[in-house]
Short mmCIF file of C-alpha atoms and ligand atoms in Angstrom, two decimals:
data_model
loop_
_atom_site.label_atom_id
_atom_site.label_comp_id
_atom_site.label_asym_id
_atom_site.label_seq_id
_atom_site.Cartn_x
_atom_site.Cartn_y
_atom_site.Cartn_z
CA UNK A 1 -13.68 18.80 12.31
CA UNK A 2 -15.83 16.06 11.19
CA UNK A 3 -15.15 14.97 7.71
CA UNK A 4 -18.23 15.27 4.99
CA UNK A 5 -19.93 11.54 4.69
CA UNK A 6 -21.44 11.67 0.58
CA UNK A 7 -23.83 7.99 1.50
CA UNK A 8 -22.45 6.01 -1.64
CA UNK A 9 -25.39 3.99 -3.65
CA UNK A 10 -27.31 0.63 -2.68
CA UNK A 11 -24.91 -2.15 -2.93
CA UNK A 12 -24.70 -5.78 -2.88
CA UNK A 13 -21.16 -7.08 -2.62
CA UNK A 14 -19.88 -10.71 -2.03
CA UNK A 15 -17.40 -11.19 -0.55
CA UNK A 16 -15.33 -14.85 -1.67
CA UNK A 17 -13.79 -15.33 0.67
CA UNK A 18 -15.81 -13.90 3.70
CA UNK A 19 -14.54 -16.33 6.34
CA UNK A 20 -10.80 -15.13 5.91
CA UNK A 21 -8.41 -13.64 7.64
CA UNK A 22 -8.38 -10.46 5.89
CA UNK A 23 -12.11 -10.25 5.97
CA UNK A 24 -11.68 -10.87 10.10
CA UNK A 25 -9.77 -8.20 10.02
CA UNK A 26 -10.27 -5.68 7.18
CA UNK A 27 -12.60 -5.42 5.12
CA UNK A 28 -16.30 -6.61 7.54
CA UNK A 29 -14.54 -4.17 9.64
CA UNK A 30 -14.03 -1.45 7.08
CA UNK A 31 -17.49 -2.18 6.04
CA UNK A 32 -19.19 -1.47 9.59
CA UNK A 33 -17.35 1.75 10.08
CA UNK A 34 -19.18 3.09 7.14
CA UNK A 35 -22.75 2.30 7.61
CA UNK A 36 -22.08 3.90 11.54
CA UNK A 37 -20.48 6.81 9.83
CA UNK A 38 -24.16 7.15 7.22
CA UNK A 39 -22.07 6.34 4.06
CA UNK A 40 -22.92 3.26 3.42
CA UNK A 41 -26.86 2.34 3.02
CA UNK A 42 -28.97 0.43 5.82
CA UNK A 43 -30.30 -1.61 2.62
CA UNK A 44 -26.32 -2.24 1.18
CA UNK A 45 -26.10 -6.36 1.05
CA UNK A 46 -23.47 -7.93 1.67
CA UNK A 47 -23.01 -11.75 0.88
CA UNK A 48 -20.08 -13.51 2.38
CA UNK A 49 -19.23 -16.67 0.51
CA UNK A 50 -16.67 -19.72 1.71
CA UNK A 51 -15.65 -23.61 2.16
CA UNK A 52 -17.51 -23.77 4.71
CA UNK A 53 -21.76 -24.13 4.88
CA UNK A 54 -22.63 -22.62 7.87
CA UNK A 55 -26.13 -20.00 8.87
CA UNK A 56 -25.92 -16.43 8.17
CA UNK A 57 -26.94 -16.52 11.59
CA UNK A 58 -23.31 -17.64 11.96
CA UNK A 59 -21.71 -15.57 9.34
CA UNK A 60 -23.60 -12.95 12.16
CA UNK A 61 -21.71 -13.96 14.73
CA UNK A 62 -18.25 -14.50 13.14
CA UNK A 63 -18.65 -11.13 11.76
CA UNK A 64 -20.21 -9.42 15.29
CA UNK A 65 -16.66 -11.00 17.05
CA UNK A 66 -14.91 -9.76 13.65
CA UNK A 67 -16.09 -5.93 14.96
CA UNK A 68 -15.75 -6.70 18.11
CA UNK A 69 -12.14 -7.60 18.12
CA UNK A 70 -10.51 -5.07 15.61
CA UNK A 71 -13.47 -1.71 16.06
CA UNK A 72 -12.10 0.50 18.45
CA UNK A 73 -14.42 0.33 21.56
CA UNK A 74 -15.88 3.72 21.15
CA UNK A 75 -16.46 3.61 17.61
CA UNK A 76 -18.80 0.19 18.18
CA UNK A 77 -22.75 0.43 19.09
CA UNK A 78 -25.22 -1.74 19.30
CA UNK A 79 -27.96 -0.09 16.93
CA UNK A 80 -26.06 -0.21 14.47
CA UNK A 81 -23.68 -3.53 14.46
CA UNK A 82 -27.38 -4.67 14.45
CA UNK A 83 -27.95 -2.32 11.47
CA UNK A 84 -25.59 -3.74 10.34
CA UNK A 85 -25.60 -7.69 10.39
CA UNK A 86 -29.34 -7.41 9.04
CA UNK A 87 -26.90 -6.26 6.03
CA UNK A 88 -25.16 -10.03 6.05
CA UNK A 89 -25.98 -13.22 4.16
CA UNK A 90 -24.05 -16.49 3.62
CA UNK A 91 -23.39 -18.93 0.80
CA UNK A 92 -21.66 -21.45 1.08
CA UNK A 93 -19.31 -21.91 -2.46
CA UNK A 94 -16.84 -24.52 -3.57
CA UNK A 95 -15.92 -21.53 -6.37
CA UNK A 96 -14.34 -24.73 -8.41
CA UNK A 97 -17.18 -26.43 -7.99
CA UNK A 98 -20.16 -25.87 -10.23
CA UNK A 99 -22.87 -25.70 -6.44
CA UNK A 100 -24.12 -23.24 -4.67
CA UNK A 101 -24.12 -20.53 -7.77
CA UNK A 102 -27.62 -20.44 -8.94
CA UNK A 103 -28.63 -19.71 -4.67
CA UNK A 104 -26.00 -16.73 -4.67
CA UNK A 105 -27.49 -14.91 -7.90
CA UNK A 106 -30.99 -15.50 -6.74
CA UNK A 107 -29.95 -13.69 -3.80
CA UNK A 108 -28.81 -10.69 -6.02
CA UNK A 109 -30.79 -6.95 -7.19
CA UNK A 110 -30.62 -6.09 -10.30
CA UNK A 111 -30.63 -2.84 -9.24
CA UNK A 112 -27.61 -2.12 -7.06
CA UNK A 113 -24.35 -1.87 -7.73
CA UNK A 114 -22.88 -4.50 -8.47
CA UNK A 115 -18.87 -5.91 -6.47
CA UNK A 116 -16.93 -9.62 -6.05
CA UNK A 117 -14.16 -9.24 -3.87
CA UNK A 118 -11.60 -11.68 -4.43
CA UNK A 119 -10.31 -12.35 -1.53
CA UNK A 120 -9.30 -15.65 -1.53
CA UNK A 121 -5.86 -16.68 -2.54
CA UNK A 122 -4.40 -15.74 -6.05
CA UNK A 123 -4.69 -19.06 -7.92
CA UNK A 124 -8.34 -18.68 -7.66
CA UNK A 125 -8.87 -15.50 -9.52
CA UNK A 126 -9.10 -16.74 -13.23
CA UNK A 127 -10.80 -19.77 -12.09
CA UNK A 128 -13.21 -17.05 -9.58
CA UNK A 129 -12.86 -14.41 -13.27
CA UNK A 130 -14.97 -17.70 -15.71
CA UNK A 131 -17.09 -18.41 -13.02
CA UNK A 132 -18.75 -15.65 -12.29
CA UNK A 133 -19.23 -15.09 -15.74
CA UNK A 134 -20.53 -18.06 -16.19
CA UNK A 135 -22.44 -18.49 -13.43
CA UNK A 136 -24.59 -14.57 -15.02
CA UNK A 137 -23.65 -13.00 -11.84
CA UNK A 138 -21.58 -10.87 -13.60
CA UNK A 139 -22.89 -7.43 -15.23
CA UNK A 140 -21.30 -4.73 -17.81
CA UNK A 141 -20.57 -2.63 -15.50
CA UNK A 142 -20.15 -5.12 -11.68
CA UNK A 143 -16.67 -4.49 -10.69
CA UNK A 144 -14.32 -7.07 -9.09
CA UNK A 145 -11.70 -6.32 -6.23
CA UNK A 146 -8.54 -7.89 -6.45
CA UNK A 147 -6.24 -8.10 -3.56
CA UNK A 148 -2.43 -8.63 -3.52
CA UNK A 149 -0.20 -10.26 -4.51
CA UNK A 150 -0.66 -9.68 -8.08
CA UNK A 151 0.85 -12.34 -9.97
CA UNK A 152 5.14 -12.89 -8.29
CA UNK A 153 6.48 -12.23 -11.95
CA UNK A 154 6.12 -10.79 -14.60
CA UNK A 155 5.54 -14.46 -16.21
CA UNK A 156 2.16 -15.14 -13.76
CA UNK A 157 0.90 -10.61 -13.56
CA UNK A 158 0.72 -11.27 -17.62
CA UNK A 159 -1.47 -14.17 -16.89
CA UNK A 160 -3.36 -13.29 -14.58
CA UNK A 161 -4.19 -10.14 -16.45
CA UNK A 162 -4.98 -12.05 -19.63
CA UNK A 163 -7.16 -14.80 -17.85
CA UNK A 164 -9.01 -11.92 -16.30
CA UNK A 165 -9.40 -9.97 -20.13
CA UNK A 166 -10.99 -12.91 -20.77
CA UNK A 167 -14.16 -12.46 -18.33
CA UNK A 168 -14.14 -8.62 -17.04
CA UNK A 169 -12.93 -5.11 -19.31
CA UNK A 170 -10.07 -2.95 -17.83
CA UNK A 171 -12.89 -0.75 -15.83
CA UNK A 172 -14.75 -3.52 -13.91
CA UNK A 173 -11.19 -4.65 -12.48
CA UNK A 174 -10.03 -2.91 -8.59
CA UNK A 175 -6.19 -4.37 -7.52
CA UNK A 176 -5.97 -3.63 -4.47
CA UNK A 177 -2.81 -1.49 -3.17
CA UNK A 178 -3.78 -1.75 0.78
CA UNK A 179 -1.37 1.79 0.69
CA UNK A 180 -2.53 3.92 -1.43
CA UNK A 181 -5.70 4.11 0.30
CA UNK A 182 -4.10 5.82 2.89
CA UNK A 183 -5.16 8.98 3.81
CA UNK A 184 -1.24 10.69 3.93
CA UNK A 185 -1.57 8.75 -0.04
CA UNK A 186 -3.94 10.81 -1.60
CA UNK A 187 -1.97 13.66 0.32
CA UNK A 188 1.53 13.21 -1.33
CA UNK A 189 -1.33 14.22 -4.75
CA UNK A 190 -2.91 16.95 -2.14
CA UNK A 191 -0.03 18.94 -1.87
CA UNK A 192 2.61 18.74 -4.94
CA UNK A 193 0.09 19.88 -7.17
CA UNK A 194 -2.56 22.20 -4.16
CA UNK A 195 0.67 23.89 -3.52
CA UNK A 196 2.31 26.17 -5.90
CA UNK A 197 5.09 26.10 -3.25
CA UNK A 198 6.40 22.70 -4.27
CA UNK A 199 5.82 22.35 -7.60
CA UNK A 200 9.48 24.18 -8.72
CA UNK A 201 10.95 22.75 -6.27
CA UNK A 202 9.54 19.23 -7.20
CA UNK A 203 12.69 18.47 -9.23
CA UNK A 204 16.64 17.77 -9.93
CA UNK A 205 17.88 21.29 -9.83
CA UNK A 206 16.43 21.07 -6.20
CA UNK A 207 16.13 17.79 -4.52
CA UNK A 208 19.09 15.89 -3.28
CA UNK A 209 17.99 12.69 -2.45
CA UNK A 210 14.40 11.53 -1.78
CA UNK A 211 14.01 8.31 0.47
CA UNK A 212 11.38 5.72 1.16
CA UNK A 213 11.16 4.02 3.99
CA UNK A 214 8.41 1.49 5.33
CA UNK A 215 10.03 -0.32 7.96
CA UNK A 216 7.89 -2.67 10.23
CA UNK A 217 8.81 -3.50 13.52
CA UNK A 218 7.94 -7.61 13.38
CA UNK A 219 8.62 -10.29 12.12
CA UNK A 220 6.74 -12.33 9.37
CA UNK A 221 5.20 -14.42 12.40
CA UNK A 222 2.52 -16.91 10.73
CA UNK A 223 3.71 -16.34 7.34
CA UNK A 224 6.75 -18.23 6.78
CA UNK A 225 5.08 -20.38 3.49
CA UNK A 226 4.14 -17.42 1.78
CA UNK A 227 6.73 -15.33 2.75
CA UNK A 228 9.66 -17.77 1.94
CA UNK A 229 8.38 -17.14 -1.27
CA UNK A 230 8.32 -13.85 -1.70
CA UNK A 231 10.80 -11.91 0.19
CA UNK A 232 10.30 -8.30 0.31
CA UNK A 233 11.74 -7.59 -2.82
CA UNK A 234 7.62 -9.47 -4.34
CA UNK A 235 6.14 -7.92 -0.52
CA UNK A 236 6.75 -4.85 -0.10
CA UNK A 237 9.33 -3.32 -3.25
CA UNK A 238 7.14 -4.29 -6.67
CA UNK A 239 4.39 -2.87 -5.34
CA UNK A 240 4.18 -0.06 -1.72
CA UNK A 241 7.53 1.09 -2.15
CA UNK A 242 7.03 1.73 -6.16
CA UNK A 243 3.37 3.24 -6.01
CA UNK A 244 5.47 5.70 -2.92
CA UNK A 245 8.34 6.48 -5.45
CA UNK A 246 5.10 6.86 -8.09
CA UNK A 247 4.17 8.95 -6.79
CA UNK A 248 6.54 11.48 -5.15
CA UNK A 249 8.33 11.19 -8.34
CA UNK A 250 5.10 11.94 -11.29
CA UNK A 251 4.34 13.96 -12.84
CA UNK A 252 1.06 16.79 -12.60
CA UNK A 253 -2.32 14.93 -14.32
CA UNK A 254 -3.53 16.76 -16.18
CA UNK A 255 -6.02 15.94 -14.72
CA UNK A 256 -7.75 14.28 -11.68
CA UNK A 257 -9.38 10.96 -13.57
CA UNK A 258 -8.00 7.50 -12.81
CA UNK A 259 -6.39 7.39 -16.12
CA UNK A 260 -4.41 10.36 -15.93
CA UNK A 261 -3.04 9.43 -12.33
CA UNK A 262 -2.58 5.96 -13.83
CA UNK A 263 -0.58 7.15 -17.10
CA UNK A 264 2.36 9.20 -14.91
CA UNK A 265 2.76 6.29 -12.93
CA UNK A 266 3.40 4.61 -15.13
CA UNK A 267 5.58 6.79 -17.15
CA UNK A 268 7.62 7.15 -13.95
CA UNK A 269 7.61 3.19 -13.89
CA UNK A 270 8.82 2.81 -17.28
CA UNK A 271 12.18 5.35 -16.81
CA UNK A 272 13.31 3.42 -13.99
CA UNK A 273 16.94 2.63 -14.87
CA UNK A 274 17.94 -0.95 -14.34
CA UNK A 275 20.03 -1.69 -10.26
CA UNK A 276 23.41 -2.08 -10.27
CA UNK A 277 24.97 -4.47 -7.94
CA UNK A 278 26.36 -2.67 -5.87
CA UNK A 279 23.06 -0.48 -5.77
CA UNK A 280 21.15 -3.37 -3.76
CA UNK A 281 21.20 -3.89 0.30
CA UNK A 282 19.73 -7.41 0.70
CA UNK A 283 19.78 -8.95 4.84
CA UNK A 284 17.87 -11.43 6.90
CA UNK A 285 17.28 -10.80 10.00
CA UNK A 286 18.39 -13.57 13.23
CA UNK A 287 17.42 -14.59 16.43
CA UNK A 288 17.20 -12.00 19.02
CA UNK A 289 15.51 -8.91 20.94
CA UNK A 290 13.27 -11.36 22.17
CA UNK A 291 11.94 -13.24 18.96
CA UNK A 292 13.25 -16.12 16.42
CA UNK A 293 15.15 -15.24 14.11
CA UNK A 294 14.32 -15.59 10.34
CA UNK A 295 15.76 -18.93 9.29
CA UNK A 296 14.00 -20.42 12.35
CA UNK A 297 10.43 -18.51 11.82
CA UNK A 298 10.18 -19.83 8.00
CA UNK A 299 10.89 -23.91 8.73
CA UNK A 300 13.33 -23.30 5.74
CA UNK A 301 17.18 -23.40 7.40
CA UNK A 302 18.36 -22.90 4.04
CA UNK A 303 16.22 -20.27 2.94
CA UNK A 304 18.26 -17.13 0.81
CA UNK A 305 15.13 -15.38 1.35
CA UNK A 306 15.54 -11.20 2.22
CA UNK A 307 13.44 -9.55 4.60
CA UNK A 308 15.30 -6.80 4.20
CA UNK A 309 16.61 -4.77 0.91
CA UNK A 310 17.61 -1.56 0.07
CA UNK A 311 17.84 0.16 -2.75
CA UNK A 312 19.86 3.22 -5.00
CA UNK A 313 17.35 4.32 -8.18
CA UNK A 314 17.66 6.21 -10.64
CA UNK A 315 14.22 8.02 -12.52
CA UNK A 316 15.74 8.66 -15.35
CA UNK A 317 14.35 11.79 -16.69
CA UNK A 318 13.61 14.77 -17.14
CA UNK A 319 12.28 15.98 -13.72
CA UNK A 320 15.00 13.60 -12.21
CA UNK A 321 18.27 12.89 -14.08
CA UNK A 322 21.24 13.56 -11.42
CA UNK A 323 18.64 12.13 -7.95
CA UNK A 324 18.74 9.50 -6.07
CA UNK A 325 15.62 7.65 -4.57
CA UNK A 326 16.20 5.83 -1.89
CA UNK A 327 13.98 2.90 -0.80
CA UNK A 328 13.86 0.20 1.81
CA UNK A 329 12.05 -2.03 3.38
CA UNK A 330 12.43 -4.93 6.62
CA UNK A 331 10.90 -6.35 9.12
CA UNK A 332 12.31 -6.69 13.14
CA UNK A 333 13.70 -3.85 12.70
CA UNK A 334 14.01 -0.44 15.49
CA UNK A 335 10.26 0.62 14.03
CA UNK A 336 7.07 0.70 12.40
CA UNK A 337 6.94 3.50 9.80
CA UNK A 338 6.19 4.25 6.72
CA UNK A 339 7.91 7.95 5.48
CA UNK A 340 8.60 9.87 2.10
CA UNK A 341 11.23 12.20 2.54
CA UNK A 342 12.67 14.91 0.45
CA UNK A 343 16.23 16.11 0.82
CA UNK A 344 16.42 19.82 -0.49
CA UNK A 345 19.50 21.00 -0.94
CA UNK A 346 21.30 23.47 0.59
CA UNK A 347 20.98 27.00 -0.62
CA UNK A 348 23.52 28.16 -3.95
CA UNK A 349 25.15 30.73 -2.70
CA UNK A 350 25.69 30.57 1.27
CA UNK A 351 25.58 33.94 2.84
CA UNK A 352 26.07 33.33 6.65
CA UNK A 353 29.24 32.07 8.66
CA UNK A 354 28.10 29.43 9.91
CA UNK A 355 30.40 27.65 7.21
CA UNK A 356 30.50 24.26 8.66
CA UNK A 357 27.45 23.19 9.16
CA UNK A 358 24.48 24.27 6.42
CA UNK A 359 21.43 23.68 7.41
CA UNK A 360 19.19 22.71 4.69
CA UNK A 361 14.91 21.98 3.57
CA UNK A 362 13.92 18.91 3.92
CA UNK A 363 9.67 17.64 3.66
CA UNK A 364 8.92 14.15 5.56
CA UNK A 365 5.46 12.96 4.75
CA UNK A 366 4.50 10.25 7.34
CA UNK A 367 2.39 6.98 6.71
CA UNK A 368 1.92 5.91 9.82
CA UNK A 369 2.88 6.23 12.75
CA UNK A 370 0.46 8.82 13.20
CA UNK A 371 -0.27 10.17 9.84
CA UNK A 372 1.14 13.81 8.99
CA UNK A 373 3.62 16.11 7.29
CA UNK A 374 7.15 17.59 9.22
CA UNK A 375 9.34 19.59 7.81
CA UNK A 376 12.41 21.39 9.11
CA UNK A 377 13.53 24.56 8.30
CA UNK A 378 16.16 26.49 8.92
CA UNK A 379 16.05 29.31 11.54
CA UNK A 380 17.88 31.72 13.60
CA UNK A 381 18.55 30.83 16.60
CA UNK A 382 16.97 33.35 19.33
CA UNK A 383 18.58 35.82 21.43
CA UNK A 384 21.68 37.46 21.02
CA UNK A 385 24.93 35.70 20.43
CA UNK A 386 25.20 36.29 16.33
CA UNK A 387 23.41 35.14 13.31
CA UNK A 388 23.08 31.46 14.50
CA UNK A 389 21.48 29.20 12.67
CA UNK A 390 19.25 25.82 14.07
CA UNK A 391 17.18 23.15 11.98
CA UNK A 392 13.55 23.43 13.93
CA UNK A 393 10.45 21.66 13.08
CA UNK A 394 6.98 22.63 11.11
CA UNK A 395 5.17 19.33 12.41
CA UNK A 396 1.43 18.77 10.93
CA UNK A 397 -0.07 15.81 12.09
CA UNK A 398 -3.69 15.05 10.68
CA UNK A 399 -5.06 14.25 13.92
CA UNK A 400 -4.03 16.92 15.69
CA UNK A 401 -4.79 19.68 12.75
CA UNK A 402 -8.64 17.64 12.53
CA UNK A 403 -9.50 17.50 15.92
CA UNK A 404 -12.44 14.93 16.41
CA UNK A 405 -12.34 14.51 12.56
CA UNK A 406 -10.06 11.53 13.71
CA UNK A 407 -12.83 9.77 15.21
CA UNK A 408 -14.02 9.74 11.59
CA UNK A 409 -11.20 9.01 9.52
CA UNK A 410 -11.49 6.16 7.05
CA UNK A 411 -8.69 3.60 7.84
CA UNK A 412 -7.65 2.57 3.88
CA UNK A 413 -10.20 -0.18 3.43
CA UNK A 414 -13.03 2.22 3.77
CA UNK A 415 -12.10 3.99 0.92
CA UNK A 416 -10.71 1.98 -1.24
CA UNK A 417 -14.19 -0.14 -0.42
CA UNK A 418 -16.65 3.42 -1.50
CA UNK A 419 -14.56 4.04 -4.10
CA UNK A 420 -14.93 0.65 -6.00
CA UNK A 421 -18.49 1.01 -5.16
CA UNK A 422 -18.45 4.74 -6.50
CA UNK A 423 -16.43 3.51 -9.79
CA UNK A 424 -13.26 5.33 -9.30
CA UNK A 425 -10.67 3.09 -10.10
CA UNK A 426 -7.57 6.22 -9.12
CA UNK A 427 -6.17 4.89 -5.99
CA UNK A 428 -6.44 0.91 -7.75
CA UNK A 429 -3.12 -0.73 -10.13
CA UNK A 430 -3.87 -0.53 -13.94
CA UNK A 431 -2.98 -3.85 -15.58
CA UNK A 432 0.15 -2.22 -17.36
CA UNK A 433 1.32 -0.32 -14.64
CA UNK A 434 1.20 -4.28 -12.21
CA UNK A 435 3.34 -5.52 -15.11
CA UNK A 436 5.88 -2.72 -15.98
CA UNK A 437 6.89 -2.67 -11.87
CA UNK A 438 7.24 -6.48 -12.27
CA UNK A 439 9.95 -6.75 -15.36
CA UNK A 440 11.86 -4.26 -13.20
CA UNK A 441 11.77 -5.95 -10.41
CA UNK A 442 11.97 -9.24 -11.79
CA UNK A 443 15.43 -8.61 -13.17
CA UNK A 444 17.16 -7.92 -9.74
CA UNK A 445 15.55 -11.10 -8.24
CA UNK A 446 16.97 -13.26 -11.15
CA UNK A 447 20.55 -12.00 -10.44
CA UNK A 448 19.83 -13.10 -6.83
CA UNK A 449 19.76 -16.46 -7.79
CA UNK A 450 22.49 -16.81 -10.95
CA UNK A 451 25.49 -14.67 -8.59
CA UNK A 452 24.54 -16.63 -5.67
CA UNK A 453 25.33 -12.41 -4.57
CA UNK A 454 25.28 -12.32 -0.17
CA UNK A 455 22.23 -11.85 1.92
CA UNK A 456 23.53 -9.32 5.25
CA UNK A 457 22.68 -10.19 8.96
CA UNK A 458 20.51 -7.80 10.48
CA UNK A 459 20.23 -7.89 14.34
CA UNK A 460 16.57 -7.68 14.75
CA UNK A 461 15.21 -4.54 16.65
CA UNK A 462 17.88 -2.08 14.36
CA UNK A 463 18.33 -0.20 11.12
CA UNK A 464 18.98 -3.42 8.69
CA UNK A 465 22.56 -4.18 8.40
CA UNK A 466 25.34 -2.08 8.16
CA UNK A 467 26.06 -2.27 4.39
CA UNK A 468 22.15 -0.70 4.23
CA UNK A 469 24.25 2.63 5.81
CA UNK A 470 26.94 2.02 3.74
CA UNK A 471 25.00 3.11 0.91
CA UNK A 472 24.42 6.24 1.43
CA UNK A 473 27.06 6.95 3.12
CA UNK A 474 29.23 6.53 -0.12
CA UNK A 475 27.04 8.85 -1.33
CA UNK A 476 28.27 11.51 1.60
CA UNK A 477 24.52 11.65 2.45
CA UNK A 478 22.33 9.64 5.78
CA UNK A 479 19.17 7.40 5.87
CA UNK A 480 16.87 9.94 7.58
CA UNK A 481 16.62 7.90 11.86
CA UNK A 482 13.74 5.00 11.92
P1 NAD B 501 -7.40 -16.91 4.72
O1 NAD B 501 -6.80 -18.16 4.47
O2 NAD B 501 -7.75 -16.48 5.47
O3 NAD B 501 -8.89 -17.10 3.97
C1 NAD B 501 -9.17 -18.07 2.91
C2 NAD B 501 -10.89 -17.49 2.24
O4 NAD B 501 -10.95 -18.51 0.60
C3 NAD B 501 -12.10 -18.66 4.26
O5 NAD B 501 -12.81 -17.79 2.81
C4 NAD B 501 -12.10 -20.02 2.51
O6 NAD B 501 -13.08 -19.99 3.31
C5 NAD B 501 -12.52 -19.50 1.04
N1 NAD B 501 -11.70 -20.50 0.44
C6 NAD B 501 -10.21 -20.77 0.17
N2 NAD B 501 -10.33 -21.18 -1.26
C7 NAD B 501 -12.26 -21.82 -1.68
C8 NAD B 501 -12.76 -22.25 -2.13
N3 NAD B 501 -12.23 -23.54 -2.89
N4 NAD B 501 -14.06 -21.92 -2.44
C9 NAD B 501 -14.72 -20.87 -1.44
N5 NAD B 501 -13.66 -20.25 -0.73
C10 NAD B 501 -13.09 -20.73 -0.97
O7 NAD B 501 -7.33 -15.56 3.04
P2 NAD B 501 -7.38 -14.90 3.92
O8 NAD B 501 -5.96 -14.23 4.69
O9 NAD B 501 -8.46 -13.90 4.11
O10 NAD B 501 -6.20 -13.88 2.31
C11 NAD B 501 -7.03 -13.41 1.13
C12 NAD B 501 -6.39 -13.75 0.10
O11 NAD B 501 -5.99 -11.77 1.10
C13 NAD B 501 -5.59 -13.52 -0.40
O12 NAD B 501 -4.95 -13.28 -1.58
C14 NAD B 501 -4.44 -13.25 0.37
O13 NAD B 501 -2.90 -13.42 -0.23
C15 NAD B 501 -4.90 -11.99 0.79
N6 NAD B 501 -4.29 -10.68 1.46
C16 NAD B 501 -4.41 -11.29 2.43
C17 NAD B 501 -4.15 -10.79 3.74
C18 NAD B 501 -4.67 -10.31 5.37
O14 NAD B 501 -4.01 -9.03 5.92
N7 NAD B 501 -4.66 -11.63 5.39
C19 NAD B 501 -2.93 -8.95 3.63
C20 NAD B 501 -3.32 -8.41 2.28
C21 NAD B 501 -3.49 -9.49 1.10
#
């Protein structure tokens, strides 16, 4: 079964930061795959903009080598690569300056959807908003795409929002959190709102706890400078984990409409209770398992930045009051895995003899690796010997369920960029959502800086600091295995 492809209208996409790492690893490969799938029209026009002086031909070579490196070999072919490279142009513009803008403007087609992708450092977002406007590139229905991180705290996010609002309407601003573009994230909504089975039990009466895990086996690599300023709370919790929490906990929107969905997500963030000190564990990875420790990698031997954080969170509303949400994320852990798991309560009245060992139902929604859904159900252990119970998985991998469609299943950036061209903001964060997330996260980070709270060290290749296990043990619960 191959996914149906609906072509988008011809577009002009200007990638500011077109020679950067993100453009090479994600944006250009995503566009190439959409062109090859027949979704991006061959008369679409992609303009890479950077500080380097480069002829267009050299930029096409950069793009070609990015595609060879970052697109699976079986998804490459010479014909579509040629078609794609013909869509590319390069212009050298220093966005802080005044040179080169008129040449850029001349490249724009008046009848194309116009998108400006801000794939540059966030410190350039404001000036870029201003320049695209002053230099007459912006049109009333053009769109801008803004990469994370969106702000460093509430105040900086508010400033960015205000500066962009001076030139663009909220309906033109697409703040990317690539987690939202993943197939399974949207499946969270399909699962919840497309099946009558789940919604009646999706509340504190039936759900014992929810766990959201984003684990990575890699360390910070060469992102030390950025990461040491951010830490796991800013880099992962404020955006990715918060978005997963919102989609899991939100009320059904009145319709599948960007603002209706974002209104419901915002309500979840606003109902998050303050996190008490005892409900947060933060950690830092040590040297080991063939790798250096965090302190060495970030180049700051006194760093108090967390590479791991686990939290117990209360969603204080009618639906969830009393059901804790446990969040955890970390680097250099045992595996790379992103998962939302919902543990249902034991049946209210137990009729079987096996008193000591009740089995609940658990639903796990895997975002990576191998996107899919697993439901653990209690069944009778087959054979004679009485009514013995057994827990078995009902396992559904999208790759298997969709058969050959996997080869054409778009990755997050492909879906998100096509949504921008279509003008669909459902999978993008609204300004007020981002600000609300920061205002919940800020006091936790502030307390760390004020009270000198402990950072627990952990061995690489493990599940993180042992204290994170206690966070659940003291509630007589366990984390799912990672
Ligand atoms: P990078 O340093 O690799 O590339 C920066 C790009 O910006 C280059 O093309 C450079 O020429 C251009 N640039 C810098 N200053 C400029 C100026 N004054 N005028 C015009 N162009 C200028 O950065 P990156 O890793 O590609 O990241 C880009 C953005 O995406 C950042 O905001 C980053 O936080 C975000 N991001 C990156 C990743 C990733 O995986 N690389 C992931 C998530 C978010």
